[in-house]
Amino acid sequence: MSQRSNAISTTCAYCGVGCGIRMQPQDTGYVAHGEETHPANLGRMCVKGSALGETLGLEGRLLQPQIHQRPVSWSRALDAVADGLRATIDEYGPQAVAFYGSGQLLTEDYYVANKLMKGFIGASNMDTNSRLCMASAVMGYKRAFGADAVPCDYQDIELADCVILTGSNAAWAHPVMYQRLVQAKQARPAMRIVVIDPRPTATCDIADLHLPLRPGSDAALFCGALNTMAAQDKLDNAYLVQHTVGTEETLAAAAQWTLAKTADFCGLSAAQLETFYQYIGDSERLLTLYSMGINQSSSGVDKCNAIINLHLAMGHIGRAGCGPFSITGQPNAMGGREVGGLANQLAAHMGFTPQDIDRVSRFWHSDRVATAPGLNAVDLFQAIESGQIKAVWIMGTNPLVSLPDADRVRAGLAQCPLVIVSDLMHDTDTTRAAHICLPALGWGEKNGTVTNSTRTVSRQRSFLPAPGEAKPDWWIISQVAQRLGFAEAFDYQHPAEIFREHAQLSGFENHGQRAFDISGLAQLSNAQWDAMAPIQWPVNDRHPQGTTRLFTDGKFYHPDSKARLVAIAPRLPINRPSNAYPLIMNTGRIRDQWHTMTRTGKSARLMQHCSEPFAQFHPDDCPTAQAGDLLRVSSTHGWLLLRAQPDPQQPRGSLFVPMHWNSQFSQQARVDALIEAHTDPLSGQPESKQMPVRIQRWDAVWQAEVFLRGNASAPPPVAYWSRITQPDVTHFTLADTTIPDDWNAWLDQQFGTGQWVCQSARIGDDGFNLLAWKDQKLQLAFYAHRALPSLDRQAIVSAFTQCPDNAQARLSLLAGRAHGGKSPSGTIVCSCFNVGETAISEALQQGCHDVAQLGKTLQCGTNCGSCIPELKKFIARQREALVAGETP
Ligand code: SF4
């Protein structure tokens, strides 16, 4: 284990880049630093990872088991779980129970859950939220290679001649990997970068070519590329003959994708396609990075195979700088795939053939092993709704926010006789639906392994004590298994024991037939496991030091060792716009948030970049809605209230909405409540990025911001609110079409009665500001106007800890300003150094004219680099304003 002084080396809690970090203890907590020796990041960090130390507090944690919201002992809770599962199985059979896991679980947790469900309960209804992010990539690889095996390594980003990013806003979703690409491009400007995305995202900042294709038309683009390469004699015919089958049918299917037809289908010009195809044809080493924009589709598997076809046909695989490279979203999505966490897998890359079932039965010493695939995520929750599933155990995930048709999922879960939830947090949309809540350890407290996008297994090490009565997931599941009568098979005392068993199973009767093989790690002692350095699988007798790149010998995992090209018939999304719902809603991530915000929402710094849920749209699509208005977004399934962000760069006919906000952070912003649950027939992954909607301005008669001391016990009783939690201060943004009757009752509920000193001011015709003090401490700051007030939020939050000590300063605070006339910082652009729009604008006016100069003056953009695309946009806007003779 790499340690510097008393720092602990571990792995980041967030995305599939899987950065190594060092948590350095300080007087006031921990600070995260990039681990220089970790191959995923070589010392780099993004702002989310850097802020991990700010998310370790215990506010909101679930610290004791609960039954029907009442605290109980562990033994009582575990008995209740086991009794409930047993009674369900006895009455309805094993198919009536289900587990739903998460890419946030450690591999050891995942392994034990999968073993209990598929090996001992004897059903396969164990699926995971990874179904929502990369199930299509898994199926694409399995169809092509015979195994779910990512061929590439991050080094390939630096070695490629041409890097294509499709369905990936890596600048925001996988920032450290993106920064690696930025630096590679700077070092080798001849490298070509192509970004394929309907929107001009931050990733386009470094693109030589941006292809703003019609949403969902990617497969045609790659079929067109294959057809053009064939016509130009750019295919690697020797490779195709020796190492693949399916060439003839695949090329025949691609042949119809002429330049004209492809351009028409994808909504691109022939010239754009010619440039794209020329880049591909000219490249010795081609790398394609793809992510949710490809996978979250009703034809996601075909899109993956269209990409892989091109790589196989040109021999761009198994070589440095080459390959079809699926980037996973979650920290341990790959670990879940290894253990069999998806319902269509059994274990350790084995499926449900008689041979695999027999092998796993012998290894686990169980005669109850499941014999057929179970229900995938969307079907599983529909089976709960229909009553087929009577008991479900949800582990470390928030499906009432993240599954499509989320309101229906919520209604279905409300009918389920037994809902068990293991989670860190006390109050989530999903724990609210639980009968039994089990407190799990969180990142920083738990100990195990995770696997990133490049097959690199890394240790996640605990550096914090277990809080309250929280326990590791593997322990909780093992305790239930023991109570169900499987004590011998689940007698684990340490996560390293589980890892060794997992490693042994991966090599058990493998004989090179299964890609996932870490049998070389099966004999690690506990101390060796604890100190294990990151290593890429396969790790076995043949590759004791791990394996950087797969398929270097042209051998694949189909029985004949050949890869499969798959004939693809591209099609557009199932969801299409209509007169009633004329716009397509695209969902995705923002730079500083992660998943449903249960962790990143704790960091006030991360909340400053995008403080409210929003919708970006072209101004022509809703001319009545201006920046600062609220927008009602409706689909056939529900509606949202979001901050309007008209943006002329957003393509007409579509809008972008982030997927993060849950019911704890905003009143009406769970984007998945609007999504129809159409899925890919092969992967079961939902079409989450293309939902027809309509938008209209929402006429608020007042908007306000309210800052309250402490944690608000309940959200305000208004139609629109969104929340930011700051240390010791809760900050709401509010709006409504009326003045709510129960407003005062809500305030009383927050503070109780007592001696308050109030200071108020009417501002113009429609503004009202109020400060309330108790015992010389600011308790509440309230600013209401017809439109959203302009405030110095940092100054207001500071006043809760540093009370203004004179009348003039209090008057400034009442006006929402810092004392001394300093301008509000505006939206924070650089979260690393807390640099806001105002400072950037002033620096530009004072002569800074590029990113480097801004960095020297304000430090912005000099740490993780994630804000550089926004800084460039700022500079461009400033220039445009100067040219137009406007005051910027
Ligand atoms: Fe963590 Fe991903 Fe950022 Fe790396 S890129 S620090 S893994 S969030």
Tab-separated table of N, CA and C in Angstrom, residues 404-512:
chain	number	residue	atom	x	y	z
A	404	PRO	N	-36.519	4.513	-15.088
A	404	PRO	CA	-37.521	5.204	-15.894
A	404	PRO	C	-38.917	4.986	-15.326
A	405	ASP	N	-39.804	5.904	-15.652
A	405	ASP	CA	-41.186	5.845	-15.159
A	405	ASP	C	-41.170	5.746	-13.628
A	406	ALA	N	-40.390	6.633	-13.026
A	406	ALA	CA	-40.058	6.500	-11.601
A	406	ALA	C	-41.280	6.636	-10.693
A	407	ASP	N	-42.285	7.394	-11.108
A	407	ASP	CA	-43.485	7.499	-10.251
A	407	ASP	C	-44.228	6.165	-10.212
A	408	ARG	N	-44.234	5.476	-11.349
A	408	ARG	CA	-44.895	4.159	-11.384
A	408	ARG	C	-44.116	3.161	-10.534
A	409	VAL	N	-42.778	3.273	-10.577
A	409	VAL	CA	-41.944	2.412	-9.733
A	409	VAL	C	-42.275	2.662	-8.263
A	410	ARG	N	-42.441	3.927	-7.922
A	410	ARG	CA	-42.764	4.279	-6.530
A	410	ARG	C	-44.124	3.685	-6.132
A	411	ALA	N	-45.087	3.816	-7.026
A	411	ALA	CA	-46.420	3.279	-6.716
A	411	ALA	C	-46.359	1.755	-6.585
A	412	GLY	N	-45.582	1.126	-7.461
A	412	GLY	CA	-45.461	-0.335	-7.407
A	412	GLY	C	-44.816	-0.790	-6.116
A	413	LEU	N	-43.759	-0.072	-5.730
A	413	LEU	CA	-43.039	-0.471	-4.512
A	413	LEU	C	-43.933	-0.294	-3.273
A	414	ALA	N	-44.809	0.682	-3.337
A	414	ALA	CA	-45.714	0.911	-2.198
A	414	ALA	C	-46.638	-0.288	-1.979
A	415	GLN	N	-46.849	-1.101	-3.025
A	415	GLN	CA	-47.729	-2.280	-2.892
A	415	GLN	C	-46.961	-3.528	-2.470
A	416	CYS	N	-45.641	-3.452	-2.469
A	416	CYS	CA	-44.834	-4.662	-2.224
A	416	CYS	C	-44.906	-5.037	-0.736
A	417	PRO	N	-45.213	-6.301	-0.420
A	417	PRO	CA	-45.378	-6.673	0.989
A	417	PRO	C	-44.111	-6.513	1.824
A	418	LEU	N	-42.925	-6.694	1.215
A	418	LEU	CA	-41.703	-6.566	2.001
A	418	LEU	C	-40.639	-5.818	1.200
A	419	VAL	N	-40.285	-4.627	1.662
A	419	VAL	CA	-39.228	-3.825	1.020
A	419	VAL	C	-38.124	-3.620	2.047
A	420	ILE	N	-36.949	-4.148	1.732
A	420	ILE	CA	-35.778	-4.012	2.613
A	420	ILE	C	-34.804	-3.087	1.880
A	421	VAL	N	-34.255	-2.126	2.569
A	421	VAL	CA	-33.302	-1.205	1.941
A	421	VAL	C	-32.054	-1.119	2.807
A	422	SER	N	-30.892	-1.404	2.209
A	422	SER	CA	-29.608	-1.138	2.872
A	422	SER	C	-29.084	0.164	2.293
A	423	ASP	N	-28.779	1.118	3.118
A	423	ASP	CA	-28.335	2.402	2.580
A	423	ASP	C	-27.520	3.138	3.640
A	424	LEU	N	-26.801	4.156	3.175
A	424	LEU	CA	-26.075	5.038	4.081
A	424	LEU	C	-27.000	6.065	4.683
A	425	MET	N	-27.947	6.517	3.863
A	425	MET	CA	-28.709	7.708	4.214
A	425	MET	C	-30.058	7.329	4.804
A	426	HIS	N	-30.463	8.159	5.730
A	426	HIS	CA	-31.721	7.900	6.425
A	426	HIS	C	-32.920	8.218	5.538
A	427	ASP	N	-32.834	9.345	4.833
A	427	ASP	CA	-34.007	9.794	4.084
A	427	ASP	C	-33.686	9.893	2.603
A	428	THR	N	-34.064	8.872	1.862
A	428	THR	CA	-33.982	8.949	0.402
A	428	THR	C	-35.364	8.613	-0.134
A	429	ASP	N	-35.564	8.851	-1.420
A	429	ASP	CA	-36.860	8.483	-1.992
A	429	ASP	C	-37.146	7.008	-1.749
A	430	THR	N	-36.092	6.186	-1.755
A	430	THR	CA	-36.286	4.737	-1.633
A	430	THR	C	-36.432	4.308	-0.178
A	431	THR	N	-35.653	4.886	0.750
A	431	THR	CA	-35.841	4.482	2.155
A	431	THR	C	-37.246	4.856	2.635
A	432	ARG	N	-37.829	5.897	2.040
A	432	ARG	CA	-39.195	6.266	2.443
A	432	ARG	C	-40.193	5.143	2.133
A	433	ALA	N	-39.826	4.277	1.176
A	433	ALA	CA	-40.739	3.188	0.794
A	433	ALA	C	-40.419	1.882	1.518
A	434	ALA	N	-39.418	1.908	2.417
A	434	ALA	CA	-38.933	0.645	3.000
A	434	ALA	C	-39.696	0.260	4.258
A	435	HIS	N	-39.858	-1.059	4.443
A	435	HIS	CA	-40.355	-1.571	5.721
A	435	HIS	C	-39.190	-1.766	6.699
A	436	ILE	N	-38.073	-2.230	6.150
A	436	ILE	CA	-36.893	-2.450	6.997
A	436	ILE	C	-35.720	-1.687	6.379
A	437	CYS	N	-35.051	-0.855	7.189
A	437	CYS	CA	-33.869	-0.133	6.713
A	437	CYS	C	-32.645	-0.627	7.473
A	438	LEU	N	-31.585	-0.924	6.734
A	438	LEU	CA	-30.370	-1.461	7.332
A	438	LEU	C	-29.222	-0.481	7.076
A	439	PRO	N	-28.548	-0.009	8.117
A	439	PRO	CA	-27.497	0.998	7.925
A	439	PRO	C	-26.203	0.374	7.405
A	440	ALA	N	-25.805	0.773	6.208
A	440	ALA	CA	-24.587	0.225	5.594
A	440	ALA	C	-23.439	1.210	5.778
A	441	LEU	N	-22.223	0.682	5.714
A	441	LEU	CA	-21.050	1.555	5.736
A	441	LEU	C	-20.970	2.345	4.443
A	442	GLY	N	-20.364	3.504	4.535
A	442	GLY	CA	-20.197	4.321	3.347
A	442	GLY	C	-18.754	4.321	2.866
A	443	TRP	N	-18.549	4.997	1.736
A	443	TRP	CA	-17.188	5.164	1.225
A	443	TRP	C	-16.356	5.797	2.341
A	444	GLY	N	-15.151	5.366	2.491
A	444	GLY	CA	-14.301	5.879	3.570
A	444	GLY	C	-14.365	4.995	4.797
A	445	GLU	N	-15.446	4.220	4.905
A	445	GLU	CA	-15.604	3.343	6.065
A	445	GLU	C	-15.472	1.870	5.675
A	446	LYS	N	-15.716	1.584	4.397
A	446	LYS	CA	-15.742	0.167	4.018
A	446	LYS	C	-14.454	-0.240	3.310
A	447	ASN	N	-14.274	-1.537	3.235
A	447	ASN	CA	-12.988	-2.109	2.887
A	447	ASN	C	-13.214	-3.208	1.858
A	448	GLY	N	-12.628	-3.064	0.684
A	448	GLY	CA	-12.815	-4.093	-0.336
A	448	GLY	C	-12.117	-3.713	-1.612
A	449	THR	N	-12.694	-4.160	-2.746
A	449	THR	CA	-12.092	-3.861	-4.043
A	449	THR	C	-13.153	-3.337	-5.008
A	450	VAL	N	-12.674	-2.591	-5.992
A	450	VAL	CA	-13.531	-2.127	-7.087
A	450	VAL	C	-12.759	-2.329	-8.392
A	451	THR	N	-13.487	-2.388	-9.510
A	451	THR	CA	-12.831	-2.537	-10.814
A	451	THR	C	-13.303	-1.421	-11.729
A	452	ASN	N	-12.360	-0.734	-12.370
A	452	ASN	CA	-12.731	0.417	-13.204
A	452	ASN	C	-12.941	0.007	-14.659
A	453	SER	N	-13.057	1.014	-15.519
A	453	SER	CA	-13.377	0.758	-16.936
A	453	SER	C	-12.309	-0.047	-17.661
A	454	THR	N	-11.087	-0.053	-17.155
A	454	THR	CA	-9.995	-0.742	-17.859
A	454	THR	C	-9.673	-2.112	-17.245
A	455	ARG	N	-10.614	-2.671	-16.494
A	455	ARG	CA	-10.416	-3.982	-15.828
A	455	ARG	C	-9.402	-3.891	-14.679
A	456	THR	N	-9.127	-2.701	-14.220
A	456	THR	CA	-8.149	-2.559	-13.138
A	456	THR	C	-8.835	-2.729	-11.781
A	457	VAL	N	-8.401	-3.759	-11.059
A	457	VAL	CA	-8.934	-4.014	-9.722
A	457	VAL	C	-8.102	-3.180	-8.741
A	458	SER	N	-8.791	-2.349	-7.957
A	458	SER	CA	-8.088	-1.485	-6.990
A	458	SER	C	-8.700	-1.677	-5.615
A	459	ARG	N	-7.901	-1.412	-4.635
A	459	ARG	CA	-8.412	-1.502	-3.268
A	459	ARG	C	-9.140	-0.226	-2.871
A	460	GLN	N	-10.279	-0.408	-2.249
A	460	GLN	CA	-10.920	0.716	-1.567
A	460	GLN	C	-10.717	0.453	-0.080
A	461	ARG	N	-10.014	1.349	0.559
A	461	ARG	CA	-9.612	1.103	1.955
A	461	ARG	C	-10.384	2.009	2.908
A	462	SER	N	-10.685	1.453	4.055
A	462	SER	CA	-11.380	2.265	5.062
A	462	SER	C	-10.355	3.146	5.771
A	463	PHE	N	-10.745	4.365	6.060
A	463	PHE	CA	-9.902	5.241	6.880
A	463	PHE	C	-10.728	5.927	7.970
A	464	LEU	N	-12.011	5.586	8.017
A	464	LEU	CA	-12.887	6.149	9.038
A	464	LEU	C	-13.502	5.017	9.846
A	465	PRO	N	-13.789	5.245	11.111
A	465	PRO	CA	-14.447	4.195	11.891
A	465	PRO	C	-15.899	4.036	11.449
A	466	ALA	N	-16.448	2.851	11.700
A	466	ALA	CA	-17.867	2.639	11.387
A	466	ALA	C	-18.704	3.549	12.273
A	467	PRO	N	-19.587	4.352	11.684
A	467	PRO	CA	-20.385	5.257	12.527
A	467	PRO	C	-21.618	4.544	13.077
A	468	GLY	N	-22.032	4.923	14.257
A	468	GLY	CA	-23.234	4.325	14.844
A	468	GLY	C	-23.159	2.816	14.784
A	469	GLU	N	-24.214	2.213	14.276
A	469	GLU	CA	-24.250	0.753	14.174
A	469	GLU	C	-24.126	0.282	12.729
A	470	ALA	N	-23.633	1.161	11.848
A	470	ALA	CA	-23.527	0.784	10.434
A	470	ALA	C	-22.567	-0.388	10.253
A	471	LYS	N	-22.866	-1.240	9.285
A	471	LYS	CA	-22.089	-2.462	9.046
A	471	LYS	C	-21.766	-2.593	7.558
A	472	PRO	N	-20.738	-3.400	7.223
A	472	PRO	CA	-20.447	-3.650	5.802
A	472	PRO	C	-21.592	-4.440	5.158
A	473	ASP	N	-21.830	-4.179	3.887
A	473	ASP	CA	-22.903	-4.904	3.185
A	473	ASP	C	-22.668	-6.407	3.206
A	474	TRP	N	-21.384	-6.821	2.995
A	474	TRP	CA	-21.133	-8.269	2.963
A	474	TRP	C	-21.505	-8.922	4.284
A	475	TRP	N	-21.287	-8.202	5.392
A	475	TRP	CA	-21.621	-8.743	6.706
A	475	TRP	C	-23.137	-8.870	6.857
A	476	ILE	N	-23.842	-7.830	6.431
A	476	ILE	CA	-25.309	-7.838	6.566
A	476	ILE	C	-25.898	-9.012	5.783
A	477	ILE	N	-25.434	-9.166	4.545
A	477	ILE	CA	-25.993	-10.225	3.690
A	477	ILE	C	-25.625	-11.599	4.262
A	478	SER	N	-24.378	-11.730	4.725
A	478	SER	CA	-23.947	-13.026	5.292
A	478	SER	C	-24.772	-13.382	6.525
A	479	GLN	N	-25.062	-12.390	7.347
A	479	GLN	CA	-25.856	-12.660	8.551
A	479	GLN	C	-27.256	-13.153	8.181
A	480	VAL	N	-27.824	-12.558	7.162
A	480	VAL	CA	-29.157	-13.008	6.721
A	480	VAL	C	-29.051	-14.420	6.147
A	481	ALA	N	-27.997	-14.652	5.347
A	481	ALA	CA	-27.813	-15.992	4.758
A	481	ALA	C	-27.690	-17.050	5.854
A	482	GLN	N	-26.950	-16.723	6.905
A	482	GLN	CA	-26.806	-17.686	8.004
A	482	GLN	C	-28.160	-17.978	8.644
A	483	ARG	N	-28.961	-16.945	8.799
A	483	ARG	CA	-30.287	-17.154	9.402
A	483	ARG	C	-31.204	-17.941	8.469
A	484	LEU	N	-30.924	-17.891	7.182
A	484	LEU	CA	-31.743	-18.664	6.238
A	484	LEU	C	-31.295	-20.128	6.167
A	485	GLY	N	-30.251	-20.470	6.920
A	485	GLY	CA	-29.821	-21.869	6.976
A	485	GLY	C	-28.571	-22.168	6.170
A	486	PHE	N	-27.861	-21.126	5.715
A	486	PHE	CA	-26.688	-21.361	4.869
A	486	PHE	C	-25.414	-20.901	5.589
A	487	ALA	N	-25.317	-21.278	6.852
A	487	ALA	CA	-24.237	-20.754	7.688
A	487	ALA	C	-22.865	-21.121	7.149
A	488	GLU	N	-22.700	-22.352	6.707
A	488	GLU	CA	-21.374	-22.799	6.289
A	488	GLU	C	-20.867	-22.023	5.068
A	489	ALA	N	-21.759	-21.772	4.124
A	489	ALA	CA	-21.356	-21.099	2.877
A	489	ALA	C	-21.167	-19.590	3.072
A	490	PHE	N	-21.608	-19.060	4.185
A	490	PHE	CA	-21.519	-17.609	4.385
A	490	PHE	C	-20.859	-17.272	5.734
A	491	ASP	N	-19.861	-18.074	6.058
A	491	ASP	CA	-19.203	-17.879	7.353
A	491	ASP	C	-18.007	-16.936	7.200
A	492	TYR	N	-18.202	-15.805	6.547
A	492	TYR	CA	-17.088	-14.888	6.277
A	492	TYR	C	-16.793	-14.023	7.499
A	493	GLN	N	-15.493	-13.855	7.735
A	493	GLN	CA	-15.078	-13.004	8.850
A	493	GLN	C	-14.368	-11.748	8.350
A	494	HIS	N	-13.950	-11.764	7.073
A	494	HIS	CA	-13.113	-10.662	6.573
A	494	HIS	C	-13.342	-10.565	5.058
A	495	PRO	N	-13.359	-9.349	4.514
A	495	PRO	CA	-13.599	-9.245	3.063
A	495	PRO	C	-12.536	-9.936	2.219
A	496	ALA	N	-11.315	-10.070	2.740
A	496	ALA	CA	-10.278	-10.748	1.947
A	496	ALA	C	-10.650	-12.214	1.692
A	497	GLU	N	-11.358	-12.840	2.621
A	497	GLU	CA	-11.808	-14.235	2.407
A	497	GLU	C	-12.745	-14.294	1.202
A	498	ILE	N	-13.607	-13.305	1.134
A	498	ILE	CA	-14.576	-13.283	0.020
A	498	ILE	C	-13.838	-13.063	-1.292
A	499	PHE	N	-12.874	-12.144	-1.272
A	499	PHE	CA	-12.109	-11.871	-2.492
A	499	PHE	C	-11.390	-13.131	-2.964
A	500	ARG	N	-10.788	-13.868	-2.032
A	500	ARG	CA	-10.066	-15.094	-2.432
A	500	ARG	C	-11.028	-16.095	-3.078
A	501	GLU	N	-12.206	-16.233	-2.487
A	501	GLU	CA	-13.180	-17.181	-3.057
A	501	GLU	C	-13.612	-16.732	-4.458
A	502	HIS	N	-13.852	-15.443	-4.593
A	502	HIS	CA	-14.220	-14.858	-5.898
A	502	HIS	C	-13.107	-15.133	-6.915
A	503	ALA	N	-11.866	-14.924	-6.493
A	503	ALA	CA	-10.726	-15.152	-7.399
A	503	ALA	C	-10.618	-16.633	-7.761
A	504	GLN	N	-10.838	-17.515	-6.781
A	504	GLN	CA	-10.779	-18.955	-7.071
A	504	GLN	C	-11.852	-19.360	-8.077
A	505	LEU	N	-13.054	-18.823	-7.882
A	505	LEU	CA	-14.144	-19.176	-8.805
A	505	LEU	C	-13.821	-18.697	-10.222
A	506	SER	N	-13.182	-17.544	-10.331
A	506	SER	CA	-12.864	-17.024	-11.670
A	506	SER	C	-11.927	-17.963	-12.423
A	507	GLY	N	-11.073	-18.666	-11.672
A	507	GLY	CA	-10.135	-19.571	-12.344
A	507	GLY	C	-10.602	-21.018	-12.359
A	508	PHE	N	-11.717	-21.306	-11.673
A	508	PHE	CA	-12.176	-22.690	-11.504
A	508	PHE	C	-12.582	-23.279	-12.859
A	509	GLU	N	-11.859	-24.314	-13.291
A	509	GLU	CA	-12.100	-24.992	-14.579
A	509	GLU	C	-12.221	-23.973	-15.717
A	510	ASN	N	-11.382	-22.970	-15.670
A	510	ASN	CA	-11.462	-21.897	-16.662
A	510	ASN	C	-10.748	-22.305	-17.964
A	511	HIS	N	-9.510	-22.776	-17.855
A	511	HIS	CA	-8.731	-23.229	-19.017
A	511	HIS	C	-8.695	-22.184	-20.136
A	512	GLY	N	-8.638	-20.926	-19.760
A	512	GLY	CA	-8.535	-19.868	-20.782
A	512	GLY	C	-9.830	-19.623	-21.526
